[in-house]
């Protein structure tokens, strides 16, 4: 088991079972999350018998770097190998407001969106919470700087790995853990309705992003087969519930695909569906992938779509892409190494 898989309470119980005092858990967490120790031997204020027991029971190395690419805009894309040989990726984006990492939550994804490189691969397994945490720690080491923001938008559907996701969020947010503010963390979902509601009741102020990509079931079902289980109306209802419970604004992700969901009439329909909701729309020009037949929207279409939303007083941004020259769309680096 990875040492990062343990909550502080679980670590305390483990230590107590082995007749060590509670404060040792704080020392270990300090080494793990503040010092980013790579080995148990570095934990110099621990007694040798404790280091021995830790080594016998836990692993600390979670990821092996296979390849890293740095883009001209400073985006760093890392392909990591897990202990069982599965490949995952994390992307570090340098923003004017700080360093933001995009982490992976599953090996592959079962949601199977038709435009997504990850969706083409069936899910092999969930990542443990420790394996998600390790992406942040390992990337901080490679970068030599602190990471200030986390987006859970890499390969996988985080709400299909909900328990490990929650555990991850609690550890990265914990002042004794990585201490990244909840408001600096965003989880993106394809729209698993019951989990959006559960997440609304979770209690920490983490942001929610929902991949809508279409205002109606006809277009959305063609892009996302999950829409058959959770159609647009139910997703919007879940978002309404989330906003009511948390009083927080939700991000609507909308990739712009040429001739599929980028027409001005579609923008009008989207504006109408979102009217009165505390949301902001993040328009993302589609990143073409070899696994899917779709094309990116023409620039004029992107602007026209943006203008319609603006005219309807919907808060909207048109994303300036990052890392395009190094294939920063989710799953792309990994798919090239299979
Ligand atoms: N499974 C979650 C989170 C991971 S995907 C979700 O779907 O929300 C993160 C975001 O990347 C989603 O909005 C997804 O639709 C988008 N995405 C996937 N493939 C893409 C591509 N080729 N170009 C642009 N965005 C893509
Ligand atoms: Fe899975 Fe998200 Fe890709 Fe859809 S877009 S296949 S939910 S990772």
Short mmCIF file of C-alpha atoms and ligand atoms in Angstrom, two decimals:
data_model
loop_
_atom_site.label_atom_id
_atom_site.label_comp_id
_atom_site.label_asym_id
_atom_site.label_seq_id
_atom_site.Cartn_x
_atom_site.Cartn_y
_atom_site.Cartn_z
CA UNK A 1 0.00 0.00 0.00
CA UNK A 2 1.11 3.55 -0.70
CA UNK A 3 1.70 5.68 2.37
CA UNK A 4 -0.21 8.51 0.61
CA UNK A 5 -3.33 6.30 0.60
CA UNK A 6 -3.71 6.77 4.37
CA UNK A 7 -5.66 9.56 6.01
CA UNK A 8 -4.03 11.10 9.06
CA UNK A 9 -6.50 9.21 11.28
CA UNK A 10 -5.70 5.92 9.56
CA UNK A 11 -2.00 6.57 10.05
CA UNK A 12 -2.60 7.30 13.75
CA UNK A 13 -4.44 3.96 14.13
CA UNK A 14 -1.65 2.13 12.38
CA UNK A 15 0.93 3.73 14.66
CA UNK A 16 -1.08 2.99 17.78
CA UNK A 17 -1.37 -0.66 16.76
CA UNK A 18 2.42 -0.70 16.68
CA UNK A 19 2.64 1.16 19.98
CA UNK A 20 3.85 4.48 18.66
CA UNK A 21 2.46 7.80 19.86
CA UNK A 22 -0.01 9.88 17.86
CA UNK A 23 2.40 12.77 17.28
CA UNK A 24 4.51 10.51 15.08
CA UNK A 25 1.73 10.68 12.49
CA UNK A 26 2.11 14.46 12.30
CA UNK A 27 5.85 14.08 11.88
CA UNK A 28 5.37 11.57 9.06
CA UNK A 29 2.84 13.81 7.32
CA UNK A 30 5.22 16.72 7.65
CA UNK A 31 7.89 14.71 5.83
CA UNK A 32 5.46 13.52 3.19
CA UNK A 33 3.52 16.68 2.41
CA UNK A 34 5.74 19.58 3.49
CA UNK A 35 9.22 18.20 2.83
CA UNK A 36 8.09 15.96 -0.07
CA UNK A 37 10.43 13.23 1.22
CA UNK A 38 11.24 10.56 -1.35
CA UNK A 39 12.29 7.86 1.13
CA UNK A 40 11.49 6.87 4.70
CA UNK A 41 15.20 7.07 5.52
CA UNK A 42 15.07 10.86 5.13
CA UNK A 43 12.63 11.12 8.06
CA UNK A 44 15.43 11.79 10.48
CA UNK A 45 13.39 12.59 13.58
CA UNK A 46 11.75 9.15 13.54
CA UNK A 47 13.21 6.24 15.51
CA UNK A 48 14.81 3.48 13.45
CA UNK A 49 12.29 0.84 14.53
CA UNK A 50 9.46 3.04 13.22
CA UNK A 51 11.24 3.62 9.89
CA UNK A 52 11.66 -0.14 9.64
CA UNK A 53 7.95 -0.79 10.24
CA UNK A 54 6.97 1.89 7.73
CA UNK A 55 9.23 0.32 5.12
CA UNK A 56 7.76 -3.11 5.77
CA UNK A 57 4.19 -1.91 5.39
CA UNK A 58 4.17 0.95 2.91
CA UNK A 59 5.59 2.19 -0.33
CA UNK A 60 6.45 5.81 -0.88
CA UNK A 61 7.36 5.74 -4.58
CA UNK A 62 4.13 5.80 -6.56
CA UNK A 63 5.07 6.99 -10.01
CA UNK A 64 7.92 6.59 -12.42
CA UNK A 65 8.43 9.33 -14.98
CA UNK A 66 8.37 7.85 -18.50
CA UNK A 67 8.61 11.04 -20.49
CA UNK A 68 8.09 14.75 -19.99
CA UNK A 69 7.42 17.43 -22.58
CA UNK A 70 7.62 21.15 -22.06
CA UNK A 71 5.62 23.38 -24.35
CA UNK A 72 6.69 26.81 -25.57
CA UNK A 73 4.18 28.41 -23.18
CA UNK A 74 5.72 26.56 -20.21
CA UNK A 75 3.10 23.81 -20.00
CA UNK A 76 4.73 20.65 -18.67
CA UNK A 77 3.20 17.35 -19.60
CA UNK A 78 4.30 14.23 -17.73
CA UNK A 79 3.66 10.62 -18.60
CA UNK A 80 4.00 8.41 -15.52
CA UNK A 81 4.04 4.66 -15.09
CA UNK A 82 2.18 3.17 -12.10
CA UNK A 83 3.54 0.21 -10.11
CA UNK A 84 1.63 -2.22 -12.34
CA UNK A 85 2.88 -0.67 -15.57
CA UNK A 86 -0.24 1.32 -16.46
CA UNK A 87 0.44 4.74 -17.94
CA UNK A 88 -1.18 7.95 -16.76
CA UNK A 89 -0.55 11.62 -17.42
CA UNK A 90 -0.55 14.91 -15.56
CA UNK A 91 -0.34 18.37 -17.10
CA UNK A 92 1.12 21.38 -15.34
CA UNK A 93 -0.04 24.75 -16.68
CA UNK A 94 1.66 27.99 -15.79
CA UNK A 95 -1.03 30.62 -15.35
CA UNK A 96 -0.58 34.28 -14.50
CA UNK A 97 -2.21 33.51 -11.12
CA UNK A 98 -0.06 30.48 -10.28
CA UNK A 99 0.78 26.87 -11.13
CA UNK A 100 -2.16 24.66 -11.95
CA UNK A 101 -2.05 20.88 -12.35
CA UNK A 102 -4.50 18.66 -14.18
CA UNK A 103 -4.58 15.20 -12.60
CA UNK A 104 -5.74 11.79 -13.79
CA UNK A 105 -8.17 9.72 -11.71
CA UNK A 106 -8.53 6.46 -13.67
CA UNK A 107 -6.61 4.33 -16.15
CA UNK A 108 -8.88 4.82 -19.16
CA UNK A 109 -12.52 5.86 -18.82
CA UNK A 110 -15.79 3.96 -19.12
CA UNK A 111 -17.92 6.95 -20.03
CA UNK A 112 -16.82 6.64 -23.64
CA UNK A 113 -17.43 10.13 -25.05
CA UNK A 114 -17.05 9.98 -28.80
CA UNK A 115 -14.70 12.97 -29.03
CA UNK A 116 -12.26 11.96 -26.29
CA UNK A 117 -8.99 10.04 -26.62
CA UNK A 118 -9.41 8.59 -23.10
CA UNK A 119 -12.95 7.50 -23.78
CA UNK A 120 -11.85 5.17 -26.54
CA UNK A 121 -10.02 3.06 -23.96
CA UNK A 122 -12.13 1.09 -21.51
CA UNK A 123 -11.30 1.71 -17.89
CA UNK A 124 -8.58 -0.65 -16.65
CA UNK A 125 -8.76 0.45 -13.04
CA UNK A 126 -9.35 3.32 -10.65
CA UNK A 127 -6.40 5.22 -9.25
CA UNK A 128 -6.03 5.10 -5.48
CA UNK A 129 -6.19 8.43 -3.66
CA UNK A 130 -2.45 8.12 -3.04
CA UNK A 131 -1.75 7.74 -6.74
CA UNK A 132 -3.68 10.94 -7.44
CA UNK A 133 -1.88 12.80 -4.64
CA UNK A 134 1.49 11.52 -5.89
CA UNK A 135 0.91 13.25 -9.26
CA UNK A 136 0.85 16.61 -7.48
CA UNK A 137 3.91 15.83 -5.34
CA UNK A 138 5.95 14.36 -8.19
CA UNK A 139 5.15 17.29 -10.48
CA UNK A 140 6.09 19.79 -7.77
CA UNK A 141 9.43 18.01 -7.50
CA UNK A 142 10.00 18.12 -11.27
CA UNK A 143 9.00 21.76 -11.43
CA UNK A 144 10.86 22.80 -8.29
CA UNK A 145 7.92 25.06 -7.42
CA UNK A 146 4.76 24.83 -5.40
CA UNK A 147 1.49 23.98 -7.13
CA UNK A 148 -1.33 26.34 -6.19
CA UNK A 149 -4.32 25.02 -8.16
CA UNK A 150 -5.65 21.57 -8.99
CA UNK A 151 -8.08 20.66 -11.73
CA UNK A 152 -9.37 17.10 -11.73
CA UNK A 153 -9.74 16.99 -15.50
CA UNK A 154 -7.20 14.42 -16.67
CA UNK A 155 -8.01 10.91 -17.84
CA UNK A 156 -11.02 9.35 -16.15
CA UNK A 157 -14.37 10.26 -14.66
CA UNK A 158 -13.70 11.40 -11.08
CA UNK A 159 -17.27 10.70 -9.95
CA UNK A 160 -16.83 7.09 -11.09
CA UNK A 161 -14.03 6.85 -8.47
CA UNK A 162 -15.84 8.85 -5.83
CA UNK A 163 -14.46 7.47 -2.55
CA UNK A 164 -10.85 7.83 -3.67
CA UNK A 165 -11.61 11.28 -5.06
CA UNK A 166 -13.00 12.44 -1.71
CA UNK A 167 -10.01 11.06 0.12
CA UNK A 168 -7.69 12.84 -2.33
CA UNK A 169 -9.53 16.14 -1.90
CA UNK A 170 -9.39 15.94 1.89
CA UNK A 171 -5.65 15.25 1.91
CA UNK A 172 -4.64 17.94 -0.58
CA UNK A 173 -6.86 20.46 1.20
CA UNK A 174 -5.74 19.54 4.75
CA UNK A 175 -3.49 22.19 6.36
CA UNK A 176 -1.30 19.30 7.49
CA UNK A 177 -1.39 17.84 3.98
CA UNK A 178 -0.66 19.75 0.76
CA UNK A 179 -2.68 22.70 2.03
CA UNK A 180 -4.22 23.71 -1.28
CA UNK A 181 -7.32 25.84 -0.69
CA UNK A 182 -10.63 24.20 -1.59
CA UNK A 183 -11.49 27.18 -3.78
CA UNK A 184 -8.34 26.46 -5.75
CA UNK A 185 -9.52 22.94 -6.59
CA UNK A 186 -11.97 22.09 -9.37
CA UNK A 187 -13.50 18.71 -10.14
CA UNK A 188 -14.87 18.13 -13.63
CA UNK A 189 -17.57 15.57 -14.33
CA UNK A 190 -19.31 14.33 -17.43
CA UNK A 191 -22.55 14.72 -15.46
CA UNK A 192 -23.12 11.75 -13.14
CA UNK A 193 -26.29 13.19 -11.60
CA UNK A 194 -26.48 11.30 -8.27
CA UNK A 195 -22.84 12.07 -7.57
CA UNK A 196 -23.26 15.79 -8.35
CA UNK A 197 -25.90 15.80 -5.61
CA UNK A 198 -23.70 13.86 -3.20
CA UNK A 199 -20.82 16.22 -3.94
CA UNK A 200 -23.08 19.16 -3.16
CA UNK A 201 -23.51 17.70 0.33
CA UNK A 202 -19.81 16.92 0.77
CA UNK A 203 -19.11 20.03 2.81
CA UNK A 204 -15.77 21.33 1.54
CA UNK A 205 -15.82 24.32 -0.77
CA UNK A 206 -14.31 22.63 -3.84
CA UNK A 207 -15.44 23.91 -7.25
CA UNK A 208 -17.54 21.92 -9.69
CA UNK A 209 -17.26 21.90 -13.47
CA UNK A 210 -19.75 20.03 -15.64
CA UNK A 211 -19.00 18.94 -19.19
CA UNK A 212 -22.24 19.87 -20.93
CA UNK A 213 -21.05 20.31 -24.53
CA UNK A 214 -24.61 20.65 -25.87
CA UNK A 215 -27.89 22.27 -24.80
CA UNK A 216 -30.15 19.46 -25.98
CA UNK A 217 -30.32 15.68 -25.83
CA UNK A 218 -30.07 15.17 -29.58
CA UNK A 219 -26.61 16.71 -29.87
CA UNK A 220 -25.42 15.64 -26.42
CA UNK A 221 -26.34 11.97 -26.86
CA UNK A 222 -24.30 11.89 -30.07
CA UNK A 223 -21.25 13.12 -28.20
CA UNK A 224 -21.70 11.55 -24.79
CA UNK A 225 -23.48 8.24 -24.35
CA UNK A 226 -23.79 9.01 -20.61
CA UNK A 227 -26.52 11.42 -21.73
CA UNK A 228 -28.85 8.46 -22.19
CA UNK A 229 -28.58 7.72 -18.47
CA UNK A 230 -28.48 11.36 -17.35
CA UNK A 231 -30.06 13.65 -19.92
CA UNK A 232 -29.56 17.42 -20.13
CA UNK A 233 -32.61 18.32 -17.98
CA UNK A 234 -31.47 16.05 -15.14
CA UNK A 235 -27.93 17.40 -15.31
CA UNK A 236 -29.26 20.97 -15.14
CA UNK A 237 -31.48 20.01 -12.18
CA UNK A 238 -28.48 18.52 -10.38
CA UNK A 239 -26.52 21.73 -11.05
CA UNK A 240 -29.44 23.74 -9.65
CA UNK A 241 -29.40 21.57 -6.53
CA UNK A 242 -25.63 22.02 -6.19
CA UNK A 243 -25.90 25.81 -6.46
CA UNK A 244 -28.74 25.93 -3.94
CA UNK A 245 -26.82 23.79 -1.43
CA UNK A 246 -23.37 25.35 -1.82
CA UNK A 247 -24.17 28.88 -3.04
CA UNK A 248 -21.27 28.37 -5.40
CA UNK A 249 -21.00 29.18 -9.07
CA UNK A 250 -20.63 26.18 -11.39
CA UNK A 251 -18.45 26.06 -14.48
CA UNK A 252 -20.08 24.71 -17.62
CA UNK A 253 -17.50 23.22 -19.96
CA UNK A 254 -18.35 23.41 -23.61
CA UNK A 255 -15.98 22.15 -26.28
CA UNK A 256 -16.55 23.73 -29.67
CA UNK A 257 -16.67 21.17 -32.49
CA UNK A 258 -17.03 22.23 -36.09
CA UNK A 259 -20.58 21.80 -37.39
CA UNK A 260 -21.67 19.66 -34.43
CA UNK A 261 -22.37 21.98 -31.50
CA UNK A 262 -20.94 25.35 -32.55
CA UNK A 263 -23.81 26.91 -34.52
CA UNK A 264 -25.31 30.24 -33.42
CA UNK A 265 -28.78 28.68 -32.99
CA UNK A 266 -27.24 26.17 -30.61
CA UNK A 267 -25.61 29.03 -28.69
CA UNK A 268 -29.05 30.67 -28.40
CA UNK A 269 -30.55 27.46 -27.07
CA UNK A 270 -27.72 27.10 -24.56
CA UNK A 271 -28.21 30.67 -23.35
CA UNK A 272 -31.90 30.01 -22.86
CA UNK A 273 -31.29 26.79 -20.89
CA UNK A 274 -28.75 28.48 -18.63
CA UNK A 275 -30.72 31.66 -18.02
CA UNK A 276 -30.90 32.58 -14.34
CA UNK A 277 -28.41 29.92 -13.25
CA UNK A 278 -25.28 30.93 -11.34
CA UNK A 279 -22.91 29.46 -13.91
CA UNK A 280 -20.14 30.54 -16.17
CA UNK A 281 -19.43 28.93 -19.49
CA UNK A 282 -15.91 27.94 -20.42
CA UNK A 283 -15.75 27.58 -24.20
CA UNK A 284 -12.91 25.27 -25.22
CA UNK A 285 -11.88 24.95 -28.87
CA UNK A 286 -11.84 21.21 -29.53
CA UNK A 287 -8.42 19.57 -29.69
CA UNK A 288 -8.42 17.18 -32.62
CA UNK A 289 -7.36 13.62 -31.76
CA UNK A 290 -6.65 10.68 -34.05
CA UNK A 291 -9.20 8.56 -32.18
CA UNK A 292 -12.17 10.75 -33.22
CA UNK A 293 -13.51 12.20 -36.47
CA UNK A 294 -14.31 15.68 -35.18
CA UNK A 295 -12.79 18.99 -36.22
CA UNK A 296 -12.16 22.09 -34.20
CA UNK A 297 -14.58 24.97 -34.70
CA UNK A 298 -13.44 27.68 -37.03
CA UNK A 299 -12.25 30.75 -35.20
CA UNK A 300 -15.12 32.89 -36.53
CA UNK A 301 -17.62 30.29 -35.27
CA UNK A 302 -15.97 30.32 -31.85
CA UNK A 303 -16.30 34.10 -31.68
CA UNK A 304 -19.89 34.07 -32.94
CA UNK A 305 -20.84 31.46 -30.32
CA UNK A 306 -19.18 33.54 -27.62
CA UNK A 307 -21.00 36.69 -28.78
CA UNK A 308 -24.43 35.07 -28.61
CA UNK A 309 -23.85 33.98 -25.01
CA UNK A 310 -22.50 37.42 -24.10
CA UNK A 311 -25.54 39.11 -25.65
CA UNK A 312 -27.77 36.94 -23.48
CA UNK A 313 -25.80 38.06 -20.41
CA UNK A 314 -24.31 34.64 -19.79
CA UNK A 315 -20.87 34.81 -18.17
CA UNK A 316 -18.51 33.24 -20.66
CA UNK A 317 -14.83 32.86 -21.51
CA UNK A 318 -13.25 31.51 -24.66
CA UNK A 319 -10.27 29.50 -23.53
CA UNK A 320 -6.89 30.35 -24.88
CA UNK A 321 -5.48 26.90 -25.32
CA UNK A 322 -2.34 25.82 -23.61
CA UNK A 323 0.13 23.18 -24.58
CA UNK A 324 -1.34 22.65 -28.04
CA UNK A 325 2.12 21.91 -29.46
CA UNK A 326 2.62 19.06 -26.98
CA UNK A 327 -0.81 17.44 -27.24
CA UNK A 328 -2.22 18.69 -23.97
CA UNK A 329 -5.73 17.35 -24.55
CA UNK A 330 -6.52 14.67 -22.06
CA UNK A 331 -5.28 11.21 -22.92
CA UNK A 332 -3.32 12.25 -25.97
CA UNK A 333 0.23 11.74 -24.75
CA UNK A 334 -0.71 8.42 -23.23
CA UNK A 335 -2.44 7.16 -26.36
CA UNK A 336 0.73 7.85 -28.36
CA UNK A 337 2.76 5.60 -26.09
CA UNK A 338 0.54 2.51 -26.23
N1 LIG B 1 -14.30 12.92 -17.19
C1 LIG B 1 -14.39 14.26 -16.77
C2 LIG B 1 -13.05 14.92 -16.55
C3 LIG B 1 -11.97 14.59 -17.52
S1 LIG B 1 -12.19 15.20 -19.15
C4 LIG B 1 -15.22 15.07 -17.75
O1 LIG B 1 -15.53 14.57 -18.82
O2 LIG B 1 -15.60 16.19 -17.40
C5 LIG B 1 -11.89 16.94 -18.93
C6 LIG B 1 -12.48 17.81 -20.01
O3 LIG B 1 -11.75 17.66 -21.23
C7 LIG B 1 -13.92 17.51 -20.32
O4 LIG B 1 -14.68 18.68 -20.38
C8 LIG B 1 -13.81 16.85 -21.67
O5 LIG B 1 -15.01 16.96 -22.37
C9 LIG B 1 -12.67 17.60 -22.29
N2 LIG B 1 -12.06 16.95 -23.45
C10 LIG B 1 -11.90 15.64 -23.69
N3 LIG B 1 -11.29 15.44 -24.87
C11 LIG B 1 -11.07 16.66 -25.40
C12 LIG B 1 -10.49 17.14 -26.61
N4 LIG B 1 -10.00 16.29 -27.50
N5 LIG B 1 -10.43 18.46 -26.82
C13 LIG B 1 -10.91 19.34 -25.88
N6 LIG B 1 -11.46 18.96 -24.73
C14 LIG B 1 -11.55 17.63 -24.49
FE1 LIG B 2 -14.23 10.08 -19.84
FE2 LIG B 2 -14.27 12.76 -19.55
FE3 LIG B 2 -13.14 11.60 -21.72
FE4 LIG B 2 -15.77 11.55 -21.44
S1 LIG B 2 -14.49 13.37 -21.69
S2 LIG B 2 -14.49 9.82 -22.05
S3 LIG B 2 -15.98 11.33 -19.25
S4 LIG B 2 -12.46 11.44 -19.62
#
